[in-house]
Coordinates of C-alpha atoms in Angstrom, one line a residue:
M1 CA 37.3 35.2 107.7
L2 CA 39.7 37.2 106.6
L3 CA 40.4 40.4 109.4
Y4 CA 41.3 43.8 108.2
F5 CA 42.5 46.4 110.0
P6 CA 43.8 46.5 113.0
N7 CA 45.2 43.2 113.5
T8 CA 47.5 43.2 116.3
F9 CA 50.4 40.7 117.4
T10 CA 50.3 39.8 120.9
Y11 CA 53.6 37.2 121.5
L12 CA 52.5 34.9 124.6
D13 CA 54.8 33.1 126.6
L14 CA 51.6 30.6 127.3
S15 CA 52.4 26.4 127.7
P16 CA 51.7 25.3 125.0
S17 CA 50.4 28.8 122.7
D18 CA 54.0 29.2 123.8
S19 CA 57.4 29.6 122.1
M20 CA 59.0 31.7 125.4
E21 CA 62.1 33.9 124.1
N22 CA 65.1 34.5 125.9
F23 CA 64.8 38.9 125.2
I24 CA 60.8 38.6 126.5
S25 CA 61.6 36.5 129.9
G26 CA 65.0 37.1 130.5
Y27 CA 66.4 33.3 130.7
P28 CA 69.7 32.7 128.6
G29 CA 69.9 31.0 125.4
C30 CA 66.4 28.6 124.3
E31 CA 63.6 27.6 126.1
F32 CA 64.1 23.6 126.3
Q33 CA 67.4 24.2 128.1
I34 CA 65.8 26.3 131.0
R35 CA 63.8 23.9 131.7
T36 CA 66.2 21.1 131.4
A37 CA 68.1 23.2 134.4
L38 CA 65.6 24.4 136.3
A39 CA 64.5 20.8 136.7
E40 CA 67.8 19.5 138.0
V41 CA 68.2 23.2 140.5
V42 CA 64.5 23.2 142.2
G43 CA 63.7 19.4 141.1
P44 CA 61.2 18.7 137.9
I45 CA 57.9 19.0 140.2
K46 CA 58.8 22.3 141.0
S47 CA 60.2 23.4 137.8
E48 CA 56.8 22.5 136.6
F49 CA 54.6 24.3 138.8
F50 CA 56.8 27.2 138.4
F51 CA 56.3 27.2 134.5
D52 CA 52.3 26.6 135.0
K53 CA 51.7 29.3 136.7
F54 CA 54.2 31.7 135.1
L55 CA 52.5 30.5 131.7
E56 CA 48.9 31.1 133.8
Y57 CA 50.0 34.5 134.8
F58 CA 51.1 35.5 131.7
F59 CA 47.6 36.1 130.4
Q60 CA 44.5 36.2 132.3
E61 CA 41.3 38.2 132.0
E62 CA 43.3 41.6 132.7
D63 CA 45.3 41.2 129.6
A64 CA 42.4 40.3 127.4
K65 CA 40.6 43.3 128.6
F66 CA 43.2 46.2 128.1
F67 CA 44.4 44.4 124.5
K68 CA 40.5 44.8 123.5
S69 CA 40.1 48.2 125.0
L70 CA 43.1 49.8 122.8
G71 CA 40.9 49.2 119.8
L72 CA 42.3 46.1 118.6
N73 CA 41.3 42.6 117.2
C74 CA 43.1 39.9 117.0
I75 CA 45.7 38.2 118.8
R76 CA 48.4 35.7 117.5
L77 CA 49.7 32.6 119.5
P78 CA 53.1 31.1 119.1
F79 CA 53.6 27.9 120.4
N80 CA 55.7 25.5 120.4
Y81 CA 56.0 21.5 119.5
R82 CA 57.3 20.0 122.6
H83 CA 54.2 20.5 124.2
F84 CA 51.9 18.8 121.7
E85 CA 54.3 15.5 121.7
D86 CA 57.9 14.2 123.0
D87 CA 61.2 14.0 121.0
L88 CA 61.7 10.3 122.7
N89 CA 57.5 9.5 121.7
P90 CA 56.8 10.8 118.9
R91 CA 53.2 11.1 117.5
V92 CA 52.0 10.7 120.3
L93 CA 49.6 13.6 121.6
K94 CA 50.1 15.3 124.7
E95 CA 46.2 16.2 125.7
E96 CA 47.5 19.0 128.2
G97 CA 49.3 20.4 125.9
F98 CA 45.9 22.2 125.5
K99 CA 45.4 23.5 128.5
H100 CA 47.1 27.3 128.5
L101 CA 46.0 27.4 124.6
D102 CA 42.3 26.6 124.6
R103 CA 42.3 29.0 127.8
V104 CA 44.0 31.9 126.2
I105 CA 41.5 31.6 123.0
D106 CA 38.7 31.3 125.5
L107 CA 39.5 34.7 127.3
C108 CA 39.9 36.7 123.9
A109 CA 36.7 35.8 122.3
Q110 CA 34.9 36.8 125.4
Q111 CA 36.1 39.8 125.0
G112 CA 35.5 39.3 121.0
I113 CA 39.7 39.2 120.1
Y114 CA 40.2 36.6 117.2
T115 CA 43.3 34.2 117.8
I116 CA 45.6 33.4 114.8
L117 CA 47.8 29.9 116.0
D118 CA 51.2 30.0 115.3
L119 CA 53.6 27.1 114.9
H120 CA 56.9 29.2 116.4
A121 CA 59.4 26.3 117.3
A122 CA 58.6 23.0 115.3
A123 CA 60.1 19.3 115.5
G124 CA 63.9 19.8 114.5
G125 CA 64.4 23.8 114.2
Q126 CA 62.8 25.5 110.9
N127 CA 64.9 28.0 111.2
T128 CA 68.5 28.7 111.8
D129 CA 67.5 31.2 115.4
W130 CA 67.3 31.0 118.9
H131 CA 63.5 31.1 118.3
C132 CA 62.7 27.9 116.9
D133 CA 63.9 26.2 120.2
A134 CA 66.8 23.5 118.8
G135 CA 69.9 24.8 120.3
T136 CA 71.7 25.4 116.8
H137 CA 72.0 27.1 113.9
I138 CA 71.6 24.8 111.4
A139 CA 67.8 23.8 110.5
N140 CA 67.6 20.7 110.7
F141 CA 63.9 20.6 110.2
W142 CA 64.8 20.9 106.1
L143 CA 67.3 18.0 106.2
H144 CA 65.0 15.8 108.2
K145 CA 62.0 14.0 106.4
D146 CA 60.4 12.7 109.2
F147 CA 60.8 15.9 111.5
Q148 CA 58.6 17.6 108.3
D149 CA 56.2 14.2 108.6
R150 CA 55.7 15.0 112.2
T151 CA 55.1 18.7 112.1
I152 CA 52.3 17.4 109.4
W153 CA 50.4 15.1 112.1
L154 CA 50.6 17.5 115.0
W155 CA 48.8 20.6 112.5
K156 CA 45.8 17.6 111.4
E157 CA 45.7 17.0 115.2
L158 CA 45.3 20.8 116.0
A159 CA 42.7 21.8 113.1
K160 CA 40.8 18.3 114.6
H161 CA 40.2 20.2 117.8
Y162 CA 39.9 23.5 116.8
A163 CA 38.1 23.2 113.3
N164 CA 34.7 24.3 114.4
N165 CA 36.0 27.3 117.1
K166 CA 34.8 30.9 115.3
W167 CA 36.9 32.7 117.1
I168 CA 39.9 31.5 115.5
A169 CA 40.8 33.3 112.5
G170 CA 43.4 30.9 111.3
Y171 CA 46.3 29.0 111.3
N172 CA 50.4 29.9 110.4
P173 CA 51.6 26.5 110.2
L174 CA 55.4 27.8 110.2
N175 CA 57.4 30.9 111.9
E176 CA 59.9 32.3 109.8
P177 CA 61.0 29.4 107.6
T178 CA 64.7 29.4 106.0
D179 CA 64.7 26.9 103.9
P180 CA 68.3 27.2 101.9
T181 CA 67.0 25.1 99.0
H182 CA 64.2 28.0 98.4
T183 CA 61.9 24.2 97.5
A184 CA 61.4 22.1 100.3
V185 CA 59.5 25.1 102.2
I186 CA 56.5 24.4 99.3
K187 CA 56.3 21.0 99.2
F188 CA 55.7 21.0 102.9
Y189 CA 53.2 24.1 102.5
D190 CA 51.3 22.0 100.0
Q191 CA 51.7 18.9 102.0
V192 CA 50.7 20.8 105.6
H193 CA 47.4 22.5 103.8
D194 CA 46.0 19.2 102.4
A195 CA 46.2 17.9 105.7
I196 CA 44.5 20.4 107.3
R197 CA 41.7 20.7 104.7
S198 CA 41.2 17.3 105.1
V199 CA 39.6 17.8 108.2
D200 CA 39.5 21.7 108.5
T201 CA 38.2 23.5 105.0
E202 CA 37.0 26.7 106.4
H203 CA 39.7 28.8 108.4
V204 CA 42.5 30.7 106.7
I205 CA 45.6 29.2 106.4
F206 CA 48.7 31.8 106.9
F207 CA 52.1 31.0 105.3
D208 CA 55.3 32.9 106.0
G209 CA 57.7 33.4 103.4
N210 CA 60.7 31.8 103.2
T211 CA 64.0 33.2 104.8
F212 CA 62.4 34.4 108.1
A213 CA 59.5 35.3 106.1
S214 CA 60.7 37.5 103.6
D215 CA 61.2 35.4 100.5
F216 CA 57.9 34.4 98.4
S217 CA 59.9 34.1 95.0
H218 CA 60.4 30.4 94.7
F219 CA 56.4 30.3 94.8
G220 CA 55.1 30.7 91.7
D221 CA 51.6 29.3 90.6
M222 CA 51.7 27.3 93.8
H223 CA 48.7 29.1 95.0
K224 CA 46.5 28.4 93.2
K225 CA 46.3 24.6 94.5
W226 CA 46.0 26.3 98.1
H227 CA 42.2 27.2 99.1
N228 CA 41.5 30.2 101.7
T229 CA 44.9 30.8 102.0
A230 CA 46.7 34.3 102.7
Y231 CA 50.7 34.7 102.5
S232 CA 53.1 36.1 105.4
I233 CA 55.9 38.8 105.8
H234 CA 57.6 40.1 108.6
D235 CA 58.4 43.6 108.1
Y236 CA 61.1 44.8 110.7
S237 CA 62.7 48.1 109.8
G238 CA 66.4 48.0 110.8
Y239 CA 65.7 52.1 111.9
G240 CA 63.3 50.6 115.2
F241 CA 66.8 48.7 116.6
P242 CA 70.4 49.5 118.3
A243 CA 72.3 48.0 115.2
S244 CA 70.3 51.0 113.0
P245 CA 72.9 52.7 110.8
E246 CA 72.3 56.1 111.3
D247 CA 69.3 58.3 113.9
Y248 CA 65.9 57.8 112.5
V249 CA 64.9 61.1 111.7
S250 CA 61.6 60.7 108.9
S251 CA 63.7 62.4 106.3
D252 CA 62.1 61.2 102.8
E253 CA 65.0 58.8 102.0
Q254 CA 64.5 56.8 105.1
R255 CA 60.6 56.3 104.8
R256 CA 61.4 55.6 100.8
R257 CA 63.6 53.0 102.0
M258 CA 61.3 51.4 104.8
K259 CA 58.6 51.4 101.8
R260 CA 60.9 49.7 99.1
S261 CA 61.7 46.9 101.4
Y262 CA 57.9 46.6 102.4
E263 CA 57.0 46.3 98.7
R264 CA 59.9 43.8 97.9
K265 CA 58.5 41.6 100.5
R266 CA 55.1 41.7 99.5
E267 CA 56.1 41.3 95.4
W268 CA 55.4 38.0 94.8
M269 CA 51.6 38.4 96.2
D270 CA 50.9 41.5 94.6
Q271 CA 51.7 40.2 91.2
H272 CA 49.3 37.2 91.7
G273 CA 46.4 39.4 94.1
L274 CA 46.9 37.3 96.5
C275 CA 45.9 38.3 100.5
V276 CA 49.3 39.9 102.2
W277 CA 49.3 39.5 106.1
N278 CA 52.3 40.9 108.4
G279 CA 52.0 38.7 111.0
E280 CA 55.6 40.6 112.6
W281 CA 56.5 44.5 112.6
G282 CA 57.8 46.6 115.7
P283 CA 60.7 48.6 117.1
V284 CA 62.1 47.7 120.6
Y285 CA 62.6 50.1 122.6
A286 CA 65.8 51.7 125.1
R287 CA 65.2 51.1 128.8
R288 CA 66.7 53.8 131.8
Q289 CA 68.5 51.2 133.3
Y290 CA 70.7 50.1 130.2
D291 CA 70.2 53.5 128.5
G292 CA 70.2 56.4 131.2
L293 CA 69.6 60.0 130.0
A294 CA 69.5 58.4 126.4
T295 CA 66.4 56.8 126.9
D296 CA 63.8 59.0 125.9
A297 CA 65.3 60.7 123.0
I298 CA 65.6 56.9 121.5
N299 CA 62.3 55.9 122.4
E300 CA 61.1 58.7 120.6
R301 CA 63.0 57.8 117.6
R302 CA 61.6 54.4 117.9
Y303 CA 57.8 55.6 117.6
K304 CA 58.8 58.0 115.0
V305 CA 59.5 54.5 113.3
L306 CA 56.7 52.8 113.8
K307 CA 54.2 55.9 113.1
D308 CA 56.0 55.5 109.6
Q309 CA 55.4 52.2 109.0
L310 CA 51.8 52.1 110.1
A311 CA 51.6 55.4 107.5
I312 CA 52.3 52.4 105.0
Y313 CA 50.5 49.8 105.5
N314 CA 47.2 52.4 106.0
Q315 CA 47.8 53.1 102.5
D316 CA 47.6 49.3 101.3
R317 CA 44.5 48.4 104.1
L318 CA 46.9 45.8 105.5
S319 CA 46.5 43.6 108.1
W320 CA 49.1 43.1 111.0
S321 CA 50.4 41.9 114.0
I322 CA 52.0 44.0 116.1
W323 CA 55.7 42.0 117.8
L324 CA 54.5 41.6 121.0
Y325 CA 52.6 41.9 123.8
K326 CA 54.1 41.7 127.6
D327 CA 57.8 41.4 127.8
I328 CA 60.8 42.2 130.8
G329 CA 60.7 45.8 128.9
F330 CA 62.4 46.0 126.0
Q331 CA 59.7 45.8 123.0
G332 CA 56.1 44.8 125.1
M333 CA 53.0 46.9 125.0
V334 CA 53.2 46.2 128.5
Y335 CA 55.8 45.1 130.5
V336 CA 57.1 43.2 134.0
S337 CA 57.9 46.1 136.6
Q338 CA 61.8 46.3 137.9
E339 CA 59.7 46.6 141.4
T340 CA 58.6 43.0 140.8
S341 CA 60.1 39.7 142.9
Y342 CA 61.1 37.9 139.5
M343 CA 63.1 41.3 138.2
D344 CA 64.8 41.8 141.7
L345 CA 65.8 38.2 141.7
L346 CA 67.4 38.5 138.4
K347 CA 68.5 42.4 138.4
D348 CA 72.0 41.7 138.2
F349 CA 71.6 39.1 136.0
L350 CA 70.0 40.6 133.3
A351 CA 72.6 43.3 133.5
K352 CA 75.4 41.0 133.0
K353 CA 73.0 39.3 130.0
H354 CA 73.0 42.8 128.5
R355 CA 76.6 43.7 129.1
L356 CA 77.5 40.2 126.9
A357 CA 74.7 41.3 124.4
V358 CA 74.1 37.1 125.1
D359 CA 70.4 37.8 123.2
A360 CA 70.5 38.4 119.4
W361 CA 67.3 39.9 119.1
G362 CA 68.2 43.9 119.3
A363 CA 71.4 42.9 120.9
D364 CA 73.6 46.3 121.6
T365 CA 77.2 45.1 120.9
T366 CA 78.6 48.1 122.3
Q367 CA 80.9 46.6 125.5
V368 CA 81.9 43.1 124.3
R369 CA 82.7 44.4 119.8
H370 CA 86.4 44.2 120.8
I371 CA 86.5 40.8 121.7
Y372 CA 84.6 39.4 118.5
Q373 CA 85.6 41.7 116.5
P374 CA 89.0 39.6 115.7
L375 CA 87.3 36.8 115.0
I376 CA 85.1 38.7 112.2
D377 CA 88.2 39.9 110.6
H378 CA 89.8 36.8 111.4
I379 CA 87.4 34.8 108.7
T380 CA 87.0 38.0 106.2
K381 CA 90.9 37.6 106.2
E382 CA 91.3 33.6 105.6
I383 CA 88.2 32.8 103.7
P384 CA 87.6 34.5 100.0
Q385 CA 84.7 36.4 99.9
E386 CA 82.6 34.4 97.5
N387 CA 82.3 31.7 100.1
Q388 CA 81.8 34.4 103.0
N389 CA 77.8 34.6 102.3
L390 CA 76.7 31.8 103.8
Y391 CA 72.8 31.3 104.1
P392 CA 70.2 32.9 105.2
F393 CA 72.6 36.0 103.7
P394 CA 71.4 38.6 103.7
V395 CA 69.5 38.5 106.6
W396 CA 72.2 37.0 108.1
K397 CA 75.7 38.9 107.7
L398 CA 79.0 37.0 108.7
S399 CA 79.1 39.4 111.9
D400 CA 75.3 38.3 112.4
R401 CA 76.6 34.5 112.0
V402 CA 79.5 35.2 114.0
G403 CA 77.3 37.0 116.7
R404 CA 74.7 33.8 117.0
L405 CA 77.0 31.0 117.3
S406 CA 79.6 32.8 119.7
R407 CA 77.4 34.9 121.8
S408 CA 73.9 33.4 121.4
I409 CA 74.7 29.9 121.1
L410 CA 78.4 29.3 122.7
V411 CA 78.5 31.7 126.1
T412 CA 74.8 31.5 126.1
E413 CA 75.2 27.7 127.0
Y414 CA 77.3 28.8 130.3
L415 CA 74.6 31.0 131.6
V416 CA 71.8 29.1 131.4
K417 CA 73.0 26.8 135.3
E418 CA 73.6 30.2 136.7
W419 CA 70.1 31.6 135.3
A420 CA 68.4 28.7 137.2
E421 CA 70.8 28.5 140.6
H422 CA 68.6 31.6 140.8
F423 CA 65.5 29.8 142.1
R424 CA 67.7 27.2 144.7
G425 CA 66.0 26.7 148.1
K426 CA 62.5 28.3 146.7
S427 CA 59.2 27.2 147.8
E428 CA 56.1 26.7 145.5
A429 CA 54.8 29.7 147.7
E430 CA 57.7 31.9 146.9
L431 CA 58.1 30.3 143.1
D432 CA 54.5 31.1 142.9
E433 CA 54.9 34.9 144.1
I434 CA 58.0 35.5 141.5
A435 CA 55.9 34.1 138.7
K436 CA 53.0 36.6 139.4
S437 CA 55.4 39.3 138.7
F438 CA 54.1 38.6 134.8
K439 CA 50.7 39.0 135.8
F440 CA 48.9 42.5 134.5
E441 CA 48.7 44.4 137.6
N442 CA 52.4 44.1 138.5
C443 CA 53.3 45.6 134.5
L444 CA 53.7 48.9 133.1
R445 CA 52.0 50.1 130.0
R446 CA 54.2 51.7 127.2
D447 CA 52.0 54.9 126.9
G448 CA 53.7 55.6 123.6
L449 CA 53.3 52.8 121.7
N450 CA 49.7 52.3 123.0
K451 CA 48.3 55.3 122.3
I452 CA 49.8 55.1 119.1
L453 CA 48.2 52.1 118.2
M454 CA 45.1 53.4 120.0
D455 CA 44.9 56.0 118.2
N456 CA 45.6 54.2 114.6
A457 CA 42.8 51.7 115.0
R458 CA 40.1 54.7 116.2
T459 CA 41.2 56.1 112.7
W460 CA 40.2 52.9 111.2
S461 CA 37.1 52.7 112.9
S462 CA 35.7 55.8 111.6
S463 CA 36.7 55.1 108.3

């Protein structure tokens, strides 16, 4: 059931195929924070109504048809454990959690699109970043056995539910783990593999490497125990982000560095003749409201990054999933129009978020660097060099850690209520209209990106 090219990832903010990320839909902080804040402002009934409609509109038949029209054949569906169990009522399955996940799987199947189920946020937080919805930089998943046991229980329930669904290509049990021991993740994978295989022997299992899907160096010979398993890297290039060390011009040296980074991530799989899947990759894009006259030039450079990465993957006939399908304008194949009620409502707030650089993903720190640099300098001066590189270094350098803790955790805590207050006094009809902003008909298409993907798919379909 392994799918060869082209497999493309579409990030869907869908409950429960949902791990709502701040830069995708515009809120600050983590999903659990904004859900709580909105319930306090408009009440739990209206809050639940809004999020349900938001998720309904985010991916519908029109989205599936557009996706298929590009010649793409597989979507990775991230979801959050909170939609299947409550922390105060663990191991009690919430059947309503399947509502949107089943719906999207069926919509995709009707268009001949496969899906891969990705547990993007696990109980306790499996990594140190915001997207595991834990509200902290400590990956407590690796410190408490019960979090791991609950996740194994959940995957067994999911595998029971989907065991006979031929349109599901496979399961991605844990997105981007950051296990500081590098060995607990392997033990967990062994246990979750056996749990899934006890009820489902057919679907592929996709295991991410440790340290944000980049490191398989401690996996040894464990692959010999695992049946029908592939291994997932996430291959983002620094050249595709605002913090790029230099403008990307597709020089020989830049392409060499890009390829070497990719090859290091898949080295263990190549040594053992194993299947590699690139579960996430892709640049971010400039936005005219923030980047002004430089927007087109920046995006042309980002498209060069995209093309050069594709050229590398094509040489290896690599299956991949590009991040992401839909958002409010930073990275999506389609994105919400500025003319919609959602974007109009939050226009000033989104500009403030951008200025404060509180979203860690692709942050442009130009306007706040002078605020945080003294803290970085203070730590650099007072902490011995040998103690400065805390895990998950080198993915997180010292400056990245300061940014995550100070901007993306601390400052965002003070923005959550401000975001929610924009919805105060809204009726259900008004909330529905705001949620409709995410319908396909209210979105624009990123034509440069989509043409590159479509042309690439046509090349492979004819080869």
